[in-house]
Amino acid sequence: MRRGIAATALVATLALAATACGGDTKDDGAETKAGGELSGTVTWWDTSNDAEKASFQKIAEAFTAKHPKVTVKYVNVPYGDAQNKVKNAFSSGSDAPDVIRADVGWVADFASLGYLDEVPAESAKKVDTDFLPQAAASAKFEGKTYAVPQVIDTLGLFYNKKMLADAGVQPPKTLEELKTAAAAIKAKSGKAGLYLRGDDSYWFLPLIYGEGGDLVDAKGKTVTVDNAAGVKAFKTARDLVTSGAAVTNATDGYTNMQTAFKSGEAAMMINGPWAVADTYAGDQFKDKANLGVAAVPAGSVKAGAPQGGHDLGVYAGSKNRAAAHAFVDYMTSQEVQVQSAKELSLLPTRTAAYEQPDVKGSEMVQFFKPAVDKAVERAWIPENGSLFEPLKVEYTKAITGASSPEDAAKAAGVEFRKILKGWK
Amino acid sequence: MAAHTSQSVAKAAGDDVENDVAARGPSRRTDSDSVGNGRRGGLRRALATHWYAWAMVAPVVLVLGVIIGWPLVRGVYLSLTDANERNVARTIGARHIEASYEFVGLDNYTAVLGDPVFLQRLVWTVMWTVACVSITFTLGLVLANMLNRDFRGRAAYRMALILPWAVPGFVSVFAWRFLFNRDNGILNKILDGGGIAAIPWLDDPTWAKFSVVAVNVWLGVPFMMVALLGGLQSIPGELYEAAEMDGASAWQRFRHITLPGLRAVSMTVILLSTIWTFNMFPVIFLLTRGGPGDSTEILVTQAFREAFIASPRDFAGSATWGVLILALLMIFALVYRRSLRKQGEVW
């Protein structure tokens, strides 16, 4: 037993030394060459949803086929609790995972706290050259690369083709069209036009981008959520609900949204590619062709959806960093990304993956790729993830009428400035 | 649930110490009186005579000091610094980062107390505590009285009523969350069957407040009931018999025998229940996350939000909220005790 540990440590040290030296040119698995075979256990905390996790577990455990001495321990951590859980584990160091799947908004935060190990030079170079530039941007902090993008996504308008056709309306391109369409759907079927999530501020972003606004202006170090565009966005959210175009909930919004859309209680919803696999499981979409996806409806200025996605990062305190980095390389390789695109309709982050027939053949990917290209890049600052909670409180208040749109925007601005100390 | 056990352990330990002192008290007093050589001699003598008692108590004092005293002192210290996730000492693998936070005096307190949020949360926390404790107590008293009679299947009823207490708190809260769901919850399905429009249980500020109180009452009634039932059983039956002979009505018997007889028990459970409810994190956090908006946020959930939602986590801020909550509870306990003393209750 003792000898085993010592050997593992030796291999890891050698491999690390090799990585640090920069290594010579060759293909994947930079570390395998110098120190011999990789071994040990790599614990991966995955945040994918119930419809996706079986597929990811299978893919992750297949890593053993390439590196027989490495055991992958797959742990699924529900996305909602993950940020806190990861922070707890990283700060205490005990039972911390070696690899985490981090929302793009968390990378800068974790890196700024010193929790993430820098990506080895070789892989970092690939992130710069082989990946979609907007995905690569999310993996960096202060010019260094701390993670490798796994999937990229954005929000789109999911619609029930049959319900829209029955009501004789086209997929709406603007919020005005959405309101007309919702009225027609209600008149025809008695069902709601749109389900708008009221308990998560991520779903508020298309509305604020639609009015030409944004949460913050990172270059000018200015909070912009409470400017005229921001106020207008809160008004729009409130208006969608009061006009009857949208239904919403202040709790359990995601489950209610999926249930409503899958069962035909709501004809449209705003959601991302991660929801496709789950949506296909619904009654209304036994025939997959009934699911249509369009760009999020435009506000008075433009149509805009946030860029999201997930990056894989290695814990700086991992005892098995060499194997962990190799695992990240594997999980973000083109083959794996193509497989996820085929099975789960998730969008690859590698440019070349889009040339593969399986990706080209996926209708969802074909829709979402141009949408991702146009998606609004968020400010990749450490505080990015912290902004959503106070925004959620105000968004929910505005949407349920507990607070006026003006007050909600103002209060969000106050909270943002508490988090972003010294910003205007 | 953890809170329950730890509280009762501390309480039990406290009782032991008190009983010990009370039992020895008179003898010590006579000792020092008769010897009459001042306090120090008395203390030494007490130590010499009762060394075994001190030795028995020592481990408890030590353990309490370590698991309660030290974190408390540390919490108070942190609240006087600017400690956060970025500047506390931590070890990441082989790398050790030294702490670099600084002493900032009472800055955190002025910041928290100067923020209108504190007062808003305090008002709702007090409303929530008063509502929960009074409803729980009343229901517990009614149920205890009903269960104190002899009837068939009494044990089964008691079991059924204790059940909410046996289920882990988070399980019940999640179950309630499903029941309360506006679109797919069973409560609204039942209402719908009766032709009543769906109630936005957790989506409307007022209904959400009602819902969290209802769940907390549901969770708290068993404890109240069991405690009061114990109290009821300790009231001698002869009193009721005598009162009946004197022609006292049922209400008069309840008013003049049951209530005074329960007094010692009820004062204790009300105090405990108040403290638990004031700090009842899981019900609020798991049921509504303080929502919709921030309408059901109480002091402890707000402390969590302040400290752990934003990054870097603000440890000093959270400690400040914790110390303020502790201070409020201590003031409450002191006032409560004093008012009981005034009414002649030995406590």
Coordinates of C-alpha atoms in Angstrom, one line a residue, chain B residues 38-328:
Chain B
G38 CA -13.9 35.2 54.1
R39 CA -14.6 34.0 50.6
R40 CA -11.3 32.6 49.6
G41 CA -11.1 30.2 52.5
G42 CA -14.6 29.1 51.6
L43 CA -13.7 28.5 48.1
R44 CA -10.7 26.5 49.0
R45 CA -12.6 24.6 51.4
A46 CA -15.4 23.9 48.9
L47 CA -12.7 22.7 46.4
A48 CA -11.2 20.5 49.1
T49 CA -14.5 19.0 50.1
H50 CA -16.0 18.6 46.7
W51 CA -13.0 18.0 44.6
Y52 CA -14.6 14.9 43.1
A53 CA -17.6 17.0 41.9
W54 CA -15.3 19.5 40.2
A55 CA -13.3 16.6 38.7
M56 CA -16.6 15.2 37.3
V57 CA -17.7 18.5 35.9
A58 CA -14.3 19.4 34.4
P59 CA -14.5 17.3 31.2
V60 CA -17.9 18.8 30.4
V61 CA -16.6 22.3 31.0
L62 CA -13.6 21.6 28.9
V63 CA -15.6 20.1 26.0
L64 CA -18.1 22.9 26.1
G65 CA -15.2 25.4 26.1
V66 CA -13.7 23.8 23.1
I67 CA -16.8 23.2 21.0
I68 CA -18.8 26.3 22.0
G69 CA -16.5 28.8 23.6
W70 CA -13.7 28.8 21.1
P71 CA -15.8 29.2 17.9
L72 CA -17.7 31.9 19.7
V73 CA -14.6 33.8 20.6
R74 CA -13.3 33.3 17.1
G75 CA -16.6 34.5 15.6
V76 CA -16.5 37.6 17.6
Y77 CA -12.9 38.3 16.6
L78 CA -13.7 37.7 12.9
S79 CA -16.5 40.2 13.1
L80 CA -14.0 42.8 14.0
T81 CA -11.8 42.1 11.0
D82 CA -12.2 42.3 7.2
A83 CA -11.7 38.5 6.7
N84 CA -13.0 37.1 3.5
E85 CA -12.4 34.2 1.2
R86 CA -9.5 35.9 -0.5
N87 CA -7.4 36.8 2.5
V88 CA -7.8 34.0 5.1
A89 CA -5.2 31.3 5.5
R90 CA -5.7 28.3 3.3
T91 CA -3.8 25.4 2.0
I92 CA -4.2 24.4 -1.7
G93 CA -2.2 21.2 -2.2
A94 CA 1.4 22.0 -1.4
R95 CA 0.9 25.7 -1.4
H96 CA 0.1 27.4 1.9
I97 CA -1.3 30.9 1.8
E98 CA -0.9 33.0 4.9
A99 CA -3.8 35.0 6.3
S100 CA -3.7 38.7 5.5
Y101 CA -6.9 40.1 6.9
E102 CA -6.8 43.1 9.2
F103 CA -8.5 44.3 12.4
V104 CA -11.1 46.9 11.4
G105 CA -12.8 47.6 14.7
L106 CA -16.6 48.1 14.6
D107 CA -16.8 48.9 10.9
N108 CA -18.8 45.8 10.1
Y109 CA -21.3 46.6 12.8
T110 CA -21.9 50.1 11.6
A111 CA -22.2 48.8 8.1
V112 CA -24.8 46.2 9.0
L113 CA -26.8 48.3 11.5
G114 CA -26.7 51.3 9.1
D115 CA -28.3 49.2 6.3
P116 CA -32.1 49.4 6.2
V117 CA -32.1 45.8 5.3
F118 CA -31.2 44.8 8.9
L119 CA -34.3 46.4 10.3
Q120 CA -36.6 45.0 7.6
R121 CA -35.3 41.5 8.3
L122 CA -35.6 42.0 12.0
V123 CA -39.2 43.0 11.8
W124 CA -40.2 40.0 9.7
T125 CA -38.0 37.7 11.9
V126 CA -39.9 38.8 15.0
M127 CA -43.3 38.5 13.3
W128 CA -42.3 35.0 12.1
T129 CA -41.1 33.9 15.5
V130 CA -44.2 35.2 17.3
A131 CA -46.5 33.7 14.8
C132 CA -44.8 30.3 14.8
V133 CA -44.4 30.0 18.5
S134 CA -47.9 31.1 19.4
I135 CA -49.6 28.9 16.9
T136 CA -47.3 26.0 17.7
F137 CA -47.9 26.4 21.4
T138 CA -51.7 26.7 21.1
L139 CA -52.0 23.7 18.7
G140 CA -49.6 21.7 20.9
L141 CA -51.6 22.5 24.0
V142 CA -54.9 21.5 22.4
L143 CA -53.5 18.3 21.0
A144 CA -51.8 17.4 24.3
N145 CA -55.1 17.9 26.2
M146 CA -56.9 15.7 23.7
L147 CA -54.3 13.0 24.0
N148 CA -54.2 13.1 27.7
R149 CA -57.6 11.3 28.0
D150 CA -58.1 7.7 27.9
F151 CA -59.5 6.5 24.6
R152 CA -59.0 3.6 22.2
G153 CA -56.0 3.8 20.0
R154 CA -54.3 6.5 22.0
A155 CA -50.8 5.2 21.3
A156 CA -51.5 5.1 17.5
Y157 CA -52.6 8.8 17.6
R158 CA -49.6 9.8 19.6
M159 CA -47.3 8.0 17.1
A160 CA -49.0 9.7 14.1
L161 CA -48.7 13.1 15.7
I162 CA -45.0 12.6 16.5
L163 CA -44.2 11.5 13.0
P164 CA -43.3 15.0 11.6
W165 CA -40.6 15.2 14.2
A166 CA -39.1 11.8 13.2
V167 CA -38.8 12.7 9.5
P168 CA -35.6 14.6 8.7
G169 CA -36.3 18.3 8.4
F170 CA -35.1 18.7 4.9
V171 CA -37.2 15.8 3.7
S172 CA -40.4 17.3 5.0
V173 CA -39.6 20.7 3.7
F174 CA -39.0 19.3 0.2
A175 CA -42.2 17.3 0.4
W176 CA -44.0 20.5 1.3
R177 CA -42.4 22.3 -1.5
F178 CA -43.9 19.8 -4.0
L179 CA -47.3 20.1 -2.3
F180 CA -47.1 23.9 -2.6
N181 CA -46.1 24.0 -6.3
R182 CA -48.5 26.3 -8.0
D183 CA -48.8 24.6 -11.3
N184 CA -48.3 20.9 -10.4
G185 CA -48.7 20.8 -6.6
I186 CA -51.3 18.5 -5.1
L187 CA -52.8 21.3 -2.9
N188 CA -53.8 23.3 -5.9
K189 CA -55.0 20.2 -7.7
I190 CA -57.4 19.6 -4.8
L191 CA -58.5 23.2 -4.8
D192 CA -59.0 23.0 -8.5
G193 CA -61.3 20.0 -8.0
G194 CA -63.4 22.2 -5.7
G195 CA -63.5 24.9 -8.4
I196 CA -61.2 27.2 -6.5
A197 CA -58.5 29.1 -8.5
A198 CA -54.9 28.1 -7.9
I199 CA -53.3 29.8 -4.9
P200 CA -49.7 31.1 -5.6
W201 CA -48.5 29.5 -2.4
L202 CA -44.8 30.3 -2.8
D203 CA -45.1 33.0 -5.6
D204 CA -46.9 35.7 -3.7
P205 CA -45.2 37.4 -0.7
T206 CA -48.2 37.1 1.6
W207 CA -49.0 33.5 0.7
A208 CA -45.3 32.6 0.9
K209 CA -45.2 34.0 4.5
F210 CA -48.2 32.0 5.3
S211 CA -46.7 28.9 3.8
V212 CA -43.4 29.1 5.7
V213 CA -45.2 29.6 9.0
A214 CA -47.5 26.7 8.2
V215 CA -44.6 24.3 7.5
N216 CA -42.7 25.4 10.6
V217 CA -45.8 24.9 12.7
W218 CA -46.2 21.5 11.2
L219 CA -42.6 20.6 12.1
G220 CA -42.8 22.1 15.6
V221 CA -46.1 20.9 17.0
P222 CA -44.9 17.4 17.9
F223 CA -42.2 18.7 20.2
M224 CA -44.6 21.1 21.9
M225 CA -47.2 18.3 22.2
V226 CA -44.9 15.8 23.7
A227 CA -43.4 18.3 26.2
L228 CA -46.8 19.6 27.2
L229 CA -48.2 16.0 27.5
G230 CA -45.4 15.2 29.9
G231 CA -46.4 18.3 31.9
L232 CA -50.1 17.3 31.9
Q233 CA -49.3 13.9 33.2
S234 CA -47.4 15.4 36.1
I235 CA -50.5 17.3 37.4
P236 CA -52.1 15.2 40.1
G237 CA -55.5 13.8 39.2
E238 CA -56.8 14.6 42.7
L239 CA -56.8 18.3 41.9
Y240 CA -59.3 17.8 39.1
E241 CA -61.4 15.5 41.3
A242 CA -61.5 18.1 44.1
A243 CA -62.3 20.9 41.7
E244 CA -65.1 18.8 40.2
M245 CA -66.5 18.2 43.7
D246 CA -66.5 22.0 44.2
G247 CA -68.5 22.4 41.0
A248 CA -65.8 23.9 38.8
S249 CA -66.6 23.9 35.1
A250 CA -64.3 22.4 32.5
W251 CA -63.0 25.8 31.5
Q252 CA -62.4 26.7 35.1
R253 CA -60.5 23.5 35.7
F254 CA -58.4 24.2 32.6
R255 CA -57.8 27.8 33.6
H256 CA -57.0 27.2 37.3
I257 CA -55.4 23.8 37.4
T258 CA -54.0 22.9 34.0
L259 CA -52.5 26.2 33.0
P260 CA -50.7 26.8 36.3
G261 CA -49.7 23.2 36.5
L262 CA -48.1 23.4 33.0
R263 CA -46.4 26.7 33.8
A264 CA -42.9 25.5 34.4
V265 CA -42.9 23.3 31.3
S266 CA -44.5 25.8 29.0
M267 CA -42.2 28.6 30.0
T268 CA -39.2 26.4 29.1
V269 CA -40.6 25.1 25.8
I270 CA -41.6 28.6 24.7
L271 CA -38.1 29.9 25.4
L272 CA -36.6 27.0 23.5
S273 CA -39.0 27.2 20.7
T274 CA -38.5 30.9 20.3
I275 CA -34.8 30.5 20.0
W276 CA -35.1 27.7 17.5
T277 CA -37.7 29.5 15.4
F278 CA -35.7 32.7 15.4
N279 CA -32.8 30.7 13.9
M280 CA -34.8 28.3 11.8
F281 CA -32.6 28.3 8.7
P282 CA -33.7 25.2 6.8
V283 CA -37.4 25.9 6.5
I284 CA -37.0 29.3 4.9
F285 CA -33.9 28.4 2.9
L286 CA -35.2 25.2 1.4
L287 CA -38.8 26.2 1.0
T288 CA -38.5 29.6 -0.6
R289 CA -34.8 30.6 -0.5
G290 CA -36.1 33.8 1.2
G291 CA -38.3 34.5 -1.8
P292 CA -40.3 35.5 -3.7
G293 CA -37.8 38.3 -4.0
D294 CA -36.7 38.7 -0.4
S295 CA -40.0 38.7 1.3
T296 CA -39.5 35.7 3.6
E297 CA -35.9 36.3 4.4
I298 CA -35.1 36.1 8.2
L299 CA -32.0 37.2 9.9
V300 CA -30.1 33.9 9.6
T301 CA -30.9 33.3 6.0
Q302 CA -29.9 36.9 5.3
A303 CA -26.7 36.3 7.1
F304 CA -26.1 33.3 4.8
R305 CA -26.9 35.4 1.7
E306 CA -24.6 38.2 2.8
A307 CA -21.7 35.8 3.4
F308 CA -21.9 33.0 1.0
I309 CA -23.7 34.1 -2.2
A310 CA -21.3 36.8 -3.4
S311 CA -17.7 36.0 -4.1
P312 CA -15.3 36.3 -2.4
R313 CA -17.3 35.0 0.6
D314 CA -17.5 37.6 3.3
F315 CA -16.6 35.7 6.5
A316 CA -16.3 38.9 8.6
G317 CA -19.8 40.1 7.5
S318 CA -21.3 36.8 8.3
A319 CA -19.7 36.7 11.7
T320 CA -21.1 40.2 12.4
W321 CA -24.6 39.0 11.6
G322 CA -24.1 36.0 13.7
V323 CA -22.9 38.0 16.7
L324 CA -25.9 40.4 16.3
I325 CA -28.3 37.5 16.2
L326 CA -26.7 36.0 19.3
A327 CA -26.9 39.3 21.1
L328 CA -30.6 39.7 20.3

